[in-house]
Amino acid sequence: MPADVTHTAQLPLEPQGILDLAVRSMFQLLSSLSQGMFIIDVHARIVWVNEGYRRFLPALGLNSIDDFLGHLVEEVIPNTQMRRVLETGKPVLIDLLTNRAGTFVVSRLPLLGEGGAVIGAIGMVLFDQPETTLQPLIAKFARLQQDLEDARRELAAQRSAQAVGGRRAKYTLAGFIGASSAAVEVKRRARRAAVSSSPVLLLGETGTGKELLAHGIHAASARAARPFVSVNIAAVPDTLLEAEFFGYVAGSFTGADRRGREGKFKLADGGTLFLDEIGDMPLALQSKLLRVLQEAEIEPLGSNQLVAVDVRIVAATSRDLPALVREGKFREDLYYRLNVLPIRVPPLRERREDIPALVEVLGEDLAQRSGAVQPELLPEAMALLRAQAWRGNIRELRNVLEQAVLRSDSLAIDAGQLEAVLRESGQEPSVPPTAAPAPAMPAPRNAEMLLRPLAEQVQELECRAIAAALQACRGNKALAARQLGISRATLYDRLGTMSENTTPA
């Protein structure tokens, strides 16, 4: 027999002896791995405590072990649930306990005697600083919880859409990206318009986000659960517009559906009707629209019956309506009827400071649609985008980004690639203004603080910026990410890294 085996202790051969040894070993293992452990008897009196738990006694207001042993467990450990384990005989494997000694992750196990009767229970402190020890797990759980809440809201929205025939707002006012004074003013006016039932008139160049605002106003209004119906007047032939708006009955004209058809006003009953490009509406139809707005009733083509409708109108146009009124191409009375809550949506060149945030959101959307990684714009490329006139506004910006992403062989897009796309789109790229030389920085008082690894200093600055953004946004991570010019995924990743690098005090 080998020398290293001759002196090895042999396990008892009888099963009961092996079981007793396993129980003792397991008990010793639990006692050593836990932060503290104690045992109560069937009457809930503490009969044993290990050395680890004794360090918690002063925080519980106990002067000695004699103040702990022999006492009922609820008398010396506030908020404990040990007696419930005695009553039910069921373990509580993981739980949070908070009392004057702190917050603990605990486990409670029943002790069973002959025949399975409960004869006592074991209480264990698994972690005594969960806010630091379990922070990575807590952060991951918070992310999963946020994803679950987002999924629940989306599911609820889908169900709501099914209930109203699939016609619902696709966007909210939060989707109007920008923190510039111009963007903030637009969102302020839109929120005020949402609480009213009066018509809204959105004015602005093409591609500025008027349709998105129309969706957002409906989503923020009391009609959000009702249909949102849109009509692009410029895209519908004049001869079909009346039927499109008011519907028709069977046989009302040649080629009409034999079952008839409901118009957009009826489909939007109780909700919102978005009239895009209202400036292109024919004069003959303008008078009928005015009547609907005044009387709140429609008359389908081929019918002699008036149908009452309850519809909130949101109209939009990129044309100069007052000029059309002066030229006799738009009814003055209809203009005043629609121009109750006007909102001017500024062009992109008037809010250039919003371009980095827009690029982040548009790039994220392009990456999700293509299944690729989100592109990154180099500083010179971002400066070039901010210098452009953007005749097509946000729609043009998205088109330029999409072309640059499709042409690029790498995730980093430089200014040269964007210049090529802009020239092929028919515009000469504007040269970004030359930055003034940075003033000489005074020598810091604590120069030795800078004699550290650069990565460490950058990470420290990131942590401060993220903490400041979260505080300013009152914990709203989506808003904080937009303020910092990063995606929510990037923010969550940085928060996770910060948590992992946090050491307990």
XYZ file of C-alpha atoms in Angstrom:
505
model
C 0.000 0.000 0.000
C 1.397 3.482 -0.868
C 2.841 5.475 2.024
C 0.513 8.454 1.481
C -2.551 6.239 2.008
C -1.508 4.226 5.065
C -2.342 6.985 7.572
C -5.561 8.243 5.863
C -8.632 8.065 8.133
C -11.180 5.562 6.920
C -14.871 6.495 6.592
C -17.260 4.501 8.796
C -18.781 1.676 6.877
C -22.300 1.942 8.329
C -24.644 4.419 6.505
C -25.668 6.231 9.686
C -22.046 6.974 10.532
C -21.452 8.404 7.067
C -24.600 10.537 7.407
C -23.543 11.867 10.822
C -20.118 12.769 9.463
C -21.668 14.532 6.460
C -23.993 16.527 8.720
C -21.114 17.673 10.928
C -18.991 18.586 7.920
C -21.829 20.506 6.281
C -22.593 22.371 9.504
C -18.950 23.371 9.914
C -18.802 24.462 6.264
C -21.916 26.661 6.586
C -20.583 28.204 9.790
C -17.247 29.068 8.191
C -18.670 30.393 4.900
C -21.376 32.593 6.450
C -20.763 35.987 8.015
C -22.544 34.740 11.123
C -24.841 31.920 12.252
C -27.087 31.042 15.192
C -29.589 28.319 16.178
C -32.976 28.589 17.883
C -34.965 25.819 19.520
C -38.571 24.895 18.931
C -39.665 27.712 21.298
C -37.705 30.309 19.249
C -35.057 30.764 21.966
C -31.441 31.221 20.830
C -29.407 28.226 21.976
C -26.156 28.626 19.989
C -24.219 31.329 18.156
C -20.900 31.160 16.317
C -18.001 33.575 16.607
C -18.843 35.343 13.350
C -22.260 36.497 14.565
C -20.924 37.887 17.844
C -19.527 40.965 16.055
C -23.083 42.086 15.241
C -24.157 42.151 18.917
C -22.995 45.723 19.730
C -24.891 47.079 16.701
C -28.006 45.297 18.033
C -27.586 47.107 21.367
C -26.357 44.017 23.246
C -23.460 44.274 25.683
C -22.506 40.610 25.946
C -23.313 37.134 24.682
C -25.463 36.628 27.791
C -27.823 39.294 26.463
C -28.262 37.142 23.334
C -28.242 33.456 24.295
C -31.432 32.157 25.899
C -33.577 35.042 24.678
C -36.478 34.848 22.228
C -35.117 35.613 18.774
C -37.522 38.500 18.037
C -36.503 40.184 21.306
C -32.878 40.584 20.249
C -33.059 40.624 16.406
C -35.591 43.225 15.163
C -37.644 42.316 12.046
C -36.507 38.682 12.066
C -38.714 36.059 10.389
C -37.210 33.042 12.179
C -40.424 32.183 14.023
C -42.229 31.845 10.668
C -39.743 29.134 9.684
C -40.636 27.267 12.900
C -44.343 27.596 12.148
C -44.221 26.557 8.485
C -41.242 24.210 8.455
C -40.215 25.781 5.133
C -36.803 27.300 4.441
C -36.204 30.861 3.274
C -33.064 30.483 1.207
C -32.491 34.144 0.293
C -33.985 37.216 1.951
C -33.096 40.786 2.889
C -33.203 41.742 6.575
C -32.947 45.383 7.641
C -32.691 46.567 11.232
C -30.593 48.938 13.280
C -27.512 46.788 12.689
C -27.758 47.312 8.923
C -29.038 45.473 5.859
C -28.145 41.805 5.419
C -28.677 39.007 2.933
C -29.814 36.110 5.131
C -30.874 32.479 4.890
C -33.166 30.589 7.298
C -33.340 26.780 7.451
C -35.593 24.572 9.610
C -34.087 21.782 11.743
C -36.089 18.567 11.531
C -36.130 15.751 14.071
C -37.477 12.218 13.984
C -40.534 11.900 11.802
C -39.913 15.267 10.176
C -41.055 17.393 13.117
C -39.541 20.879 13.396
C -37.239 21.069 16.421
C -35.532 24.376 15.681
C -34.030 26.561 12.969
C -30.719 27.931 11.754
C -30.243 31.593 10.833
C -27.288 32.638 8.662
C -25.956 35.999 7.503
C -24.689 35.420 3.969
C -23.610 39.005 3.201
C -23.476 41.934 5.612
C -22.798 44.626 2.964
C -25.140 43.775 0.054
C -24.994 47.298 -1.368
C -21.306 46.744 -2.224
C -20.888 42.981 -2.374
C -23.868 42.419 -4.649
C -23.750 45.687 -6.610
C -22.868 44.085 -9.997
C -25.729 41.599 -9.553
C -28.117 44.334 -8.425
C -27.135 46.506 -11.416
C -27.695 43.606 -13.803
C -31.069 42.890 -12.205
C -32.017 46.573 -12.573
C -31.163 46.442 -16.283
C -33.233 43.291 -16.735
C -36.090 44.882 -14.795
C -35.941 47.960 -17.056
C -35.995 45.758 -20.159
C -38.998 43.905 -18.729
C -40.852 47.159 -18.059
C -40.099 48.380 -21.603
C -41.396 45.085 -23.007
C -44.556 45.328 -20.901
C -45.233 48.873 -22.104
C -44.686 47.817 -25.703
C -47.033 44.849 -25.277
C -49.668 47.093 -23.707
C -49.296 49.517 -26.612
C -49.713 46.676 -29.110
C -52.871 45.502 -27.359
C -54.162 49.055 -27.365
C -53.376 49.272 -31.076
C -55.316 46.074 -31.731
C -58.260 47.477 -29.798
C -58.381 50.536 -32.094
C -57.723 48.705 -35.338
C -53.944 49.051 -35.250
C -54.061 52.856 -35.536
C -52.002 54.372 -32.760
C -49.247 56.900 -32.202
C -45.837 55.468 -33.069
C -43.811 58.137 -31.270
C -43.866 60.185 -28.086
C -42.638 63.710 -27.442
C -39.476 62.212 -25.950
C -38.645 61.093 -29.489
C -38.130 64.726 -30.525
C -34.405 64.746 -29.796
C -32.639 67.898 -28.679
C -31.677 69.978 -25.658
C -31.178 73.290 -27.491
C -33.374 76.220 -26.508
C -35.272 75.883 -29.811
C -35.974 72.165 -29.297
C -36.979 72.666 -25.657
C -39.436 75.405 -26.653
C -41.040 73.164 -29.307
C -41.552 70.366 -26.783
C -42.927 72.817 -24.218
C -45.522 74.085 -26.691
C -46.369 70.542 -27.790
C -47.014 69.417 -24.209
C -49.296 72.392 -23.631
C -51.128 71.602 -26.860
C -51.571 67.971 -25.793
C -53.785 68.902 -22.843
C -56.110 70.914 -25.086
C -58.719 69.749 -27.571
C -58.242 72.693 -29.950
C -56.697 72.257 -33.423
C -52.912 72.343 -33.673
C -51.022 73.723 -36.680
C -47.431 72.525 -37.118
C -45.369 74.856 -39.312
C -41.898 74.143 -40.602
C -39.721 72.956 -43.440
C -39.883 69.409 -44.708
C -37.966 66.899 -42.630
C -38.004 68.858 -39.363
C -40.092 66.310 -37.425
C -43.654 67.639 -37.734
C -45.172 64.173 -38.111
C -43.274 62.916 -35.068
C -44.651 65.829 -33.042
C -48.182 65.057 -34.230
C -47.811 61.484 -32.953
C -46.319 62.778 -29.695
C -49.125 65.285 -29.079
C -51.698 62.515 -29.513
C -49.740 60.132 -27.257
C -49.584 62.765 -24.496
C -53.266 63.692 -24.777
C -56.388 62.284 -23.160
C -57.132 60.626 -26.517
C -54.000 58.458 -26.439
C -55.983 55.211 -26.132
C -58.104 56.129 -29.158
C -57.099 55.972 -32.867
C -54.437 58.137 -34.477
C -55.166 58.463 -38.210
C -52.996 60.372 -40.682
C -53.606 61.588 -44.229
C -50.903 63.002 -46.488
C -53.025 65.318 -48.618
C -50.278 65.845 -51.179
C -50.106 62.087 -51.831
C -53.832 61.574 -52.571
C -55.315 62.573 -55.972
C -57.756 65.472 -55.721
C -60.595 63.365 -57.127
C -60.273 60.838 -54.291
C -59.740 63.198 -51.369
C -63.413 63.670 -50.498
C -64.020 59.912 -50.395
C -60.783 59.516 -48.415
C -61.983 61.994 -45.804
C -65.696 61.291 -45.511
C -66.123 57.761 -46.887
C -68.893 56.597 -49.194
C -71.854 54.242 -49.387
C -72.300 51.367 -51.835
C -72.880 52.451 -55.452
C -72.096 56.109 -54.827
C -69.801 56.283 -57.886
C -68.362 54.071 -60.599
C -65.788 51.683 -59.197
C -66.884 52.157 -55.611
C -66.622 49.180 -53.269
C -69.991 47.397 -53.104
C -69.798 47.380 -49.314
C -69.017 51.086 -49.043
C -66.107 52.446 -47.050
C -65.526 54.496 -43.922
C -63.515 57.692 -44.320
C -60.619 58.902 -42.237
C -62.845 61.082 -40.066
C -64.920 58.079 -39.023
C -61.818 55.949 -38.447
C -60.401 58.666 -36.195
C -63.640 59.090 -34.204
C -62.705 59.708 -30.570
C -59.052 60.188 -31.471
C -56.821 62.412 -33.567
C -56.745 63.077 -37.320
C -53.387 64.281 -38.643
C -53.669 66.291 -41.860
C -50.188 66.445 -43.334
C -49.450 69.020 -46.059
C -52.702 70.865 -45.382
C -51.501 73.668 -47.669
C -52.009 71.346 -50.677
C -55.733 70.815 -50.034
C -57.980 71.859 -52.980
C -60.241 74.862 -52.385
C -63.398 72.826 -53.033
C -62.555 70.449 -50.182
C -61.463 73.239 -47.827
C -65.036 74.474 -47.450
C -66.260 70.967 -46.563
C -63.456 70.523 -44.053
C -64.398 73.846 -42.449
C -67.989 72.662 -42.076
C -66.855 69.462 -40.370
C -64.741 71.444 -37.931
C -67.662 73.742 -37.141
C -70.482 71.180 -36.974
C -68.563 68.027 -35.861
C -70.452 65.891 -38.402
C -69.764 64.394 -41.826
C -71.876 63.262 -44.764
C -70.434 60.241 -46.646
C -70.566 60.369 -50.442
C -73.857 59.042 -51.796
C -75.568 59.329 -48.416
C -78.162 61.753 -47.084
C -77.359 60.890 -43.476
C -75.205 63.088 -41.269
C -72.799 61.204 -38.990
C -71.538 62.830 -35.798
C -67.778 62.580 -35.228
C -65.509 63.574 -32.352
C -62.085 64.228 -33.851
C -59.154 66.383 -32.730
C -57.322 67.926 -35.729
C -53.555 68.268 -35.936
C -52.477 69.817 -39.259
C -49.019 70.393 -40.693
C -47.555 72.202 -43.657
C -44.217 73.301 -45.047
C -45.868 76.027 -47.108
C -46.499 79.702 -46.242
C -50.212 79.629 -45.398
C -50.634 83.405 -44.939
C -49.158 83.898 -48.432
C -51.565 81.284 -49.832
C -54.437 83.115 -48.133
C -53.381 86.396 -49.774
C -53.171 84.626 -53.137
C -56.668 83.188 -52.709
C -55.391 79.591 -52.668
C -56.317 78.889 -49.049
C -59.519 79.905 -47.288
C -58.929 82.580 -44.688
C -61.684 81.274 -42.393
C -60.202 77.767 -42.490
C -56.748 79.175 -41.752
C -58.026 80.893 -38.608
C -59.907 77.744 -37.627
C -56.715 75.675 -37.823
C -54.274 78.291 -36.508
C -55.450 78.060 -32.879
C -52.334 76.443 -31.412
C -49.526 77.100 -33.900
C -46.145 75.466 -33.292
C -43.178 76.458 -35.450
C -40.731 73.574 -35.800
C -37.256 75.079 -36.372
C -34.985 73.818 -39.160
C -31.893 71.856 -38.209
C -29.554 74.768 -39.036
C -31.175 76.710 -36.171
C -30.332 74.024 -33.613
C -26.935 72.724 -34.675
C -26.029 71.890 -31.076
C -28.587 69.052 -31.249
C -26.779 67.327 -34.131
C -24.502 65.085 -31.956
C -27.530 63.754 -30.050
C -29.449 63.242 -33.301
C -26.486 61.399 -34.828
C -26.371 59.112 -31.768
C -30.079 58.255 -32.000
C -30.134 57.909 -35.795
C -26.986 55.764 -35.735
C -28.488 53.534 -33.064
C -31.651 53.110 -35.139
C -29.669 52.312 -38.304
C -27.626 49.720 -36.400
C -30.749 48.050 -35.001
C -32.400 47.879 -38.407
C -29.325 46.416 -40.100
C -28.215 44.208 -37.218
C -24.780 45.830 -37.314
C -22.698 47.659 -34.718
C -23.487 51.341 -34.250
C -21.109 53.548 -36.307
C -18.828 56.095 -34.665
C -18.190 59.535 -36.144
C -14.714 60.978 -35.726
C -14.543 64.556 -34.328
C -13.759 66.081 -37.743
C -16.775 64.305 -39.234
C -19.068 65.595 -36.483
C -17.761 69.136 -36.993
C -18.516 68.828 -40.710
C -22.111 67.770 -40.027
C -22.644 70.725 -37.696
C -21.434 73.131 -40.384
C -23.947 72.086 -43.082
C -27.076 74.036 -44.052
C -29.268 70.884 -44.128
C -31.929 71.851 -46.640
C -33.661 68.527 -45.974
C -33.180 68.828 -42.204
C -33.294 65.646 -40.083
C -34.501 63.520 -42.980
C -31.451 64.585 -45.005
C -29.126 64.029 -42.042
C -30.408 60.478 -41.706
C -29.922 59.850 -45.428
C -26.317 61.094 -45.314
C -25.537 58.935 -42.280
C -27.086 55.857 -43.855
C -25.113 56.309 -47.075
C -21.866 56.833 -45.148
C -22.463 53.700 -43.055
C -23.186 51.559 -46.103
C -20.059 52.783 -47.898
C -17.691 52.552 -44.944
C -15.518 49.478 -44.423
C -14.968 50.343 -40.760
C -17.074 51.477 -37.828
C -15.295 54.856 -37.685
C -16.565 57.403 -40.228
C -14.278 60.305 -41.075
C -14.924 63.705 -42.656
C -13.712 62.574 -46.103
C -16.409 59.912 -46.352
C -19.122 62.409 -45.408
C -17.809 64.990 -47.897
C -18.116 62.452 -50.718
C -21.717 61.661 -49.761
C -22.645 65.344 -49.494
C -21.165 66.189 -52.917
C -22.973 63.311 -54.592
C -26.192 64.529 -52.958
C -25.810 67.850 -54.793
C -24.472 70.154 -52.104
C -21.031 71.577 -51.526
C -19.827 70.660 -48.010
C -19.449 73.687 -45.749
C -16.064 74.026 -44.114
C -16.241 73.867 -40.307
C -15.006 77.051 -38.602
C -11.430 76.872 -37.394
C -11.286 76.580 -33.660
C -9.383 79.276 -31.808
C -6.213 78.090 -30.107
C -6.863 76.900 -26.600
C -5.586 79.245 -23.903
C -2.609 78.066 -21.928
C -3.737 76.185 -18.861
C -2.315 77.309 -15.526
C -0.249 74.796 -13.666
C -2.446 72.897 -11.192
C -1.823 73.379 -7.524
C -1.619 69.640 -7.013
C 0.462 68.682 -10.019
C 1.149 65.294 -8.488
C -2.572 64.432 -8.971
C -1.941 64.469 -12.715
C 1.030 62.137 -12.462
C -1.234 59.121 -12.659
C -2.183 56.781 -15.513
C -4.275 58.702 -18.055
C -6.867 55.913 -18.271
C -7.442 56.211 -14.531
C -8.011 59.976 -14.774
C -10.367 59.618 -17.758
C -12.405 56.977 -15.923
C -12.623 59.226 -12.868
C -13.858 62.126 -15.024
C -16.434 59.841 -16.699
C -17.765 58.778 -13.310
C -18.181 62.399 -12.223
C -19.918 63.362 -15.471
C -22.338 60.406 -15.275
C -23.120 61.099 -11.611
C -23.776 64.779 -12.382
C -26.026 63.918 -15.350
C -28.058 61.403 -13.311
C -28.487 63.933 -10.518
C -29.550 66.675 -12.928
C -32.011 64.312 -14.644
C -33.319 62.982 -11.307
C -32.230 59.426 -12.056
C -33.805 59.295 -15.545
C -31.166 57.223 -17.370
C -32.594 57.735 -20.867
C -32.527 61.520 -20.436
C -29.077 61.410 -18.815
C -27.728 59.388 -21.752
C -29.046 61.987 -24.211
C -27.519 64.825 -22.179
C -24.154 63.045 -22.233
C -24.440 62.264 -25.943
C -24.230 58.488 -25.478
C -26.670 55.627 -25.942
C -28.559 54.058 -23.044
C -26.651 50.833 -23.623
C -23.346 52.708 -23.266
C -24.591 54.395 -20.085
C -25.632 51.069 -18.536
C -22.255 49.620 -19.493
C -20.426 52.524 -17.802
C -22.617 52.170 -14.692
C -21.812 48.468 -14.549
C -18.086 49.215 -14.791
C -18.376 51.837 -12.074
C -20.149 49.336 -9.812
C -17.538 46.644 -10.371
C -14.716 49.065 -9.526
C -16.424 50.376 -6.379
C -14.769 49.152 -3.181
C -16.598 49.015 0.160
C -15.858 51.829 2.523
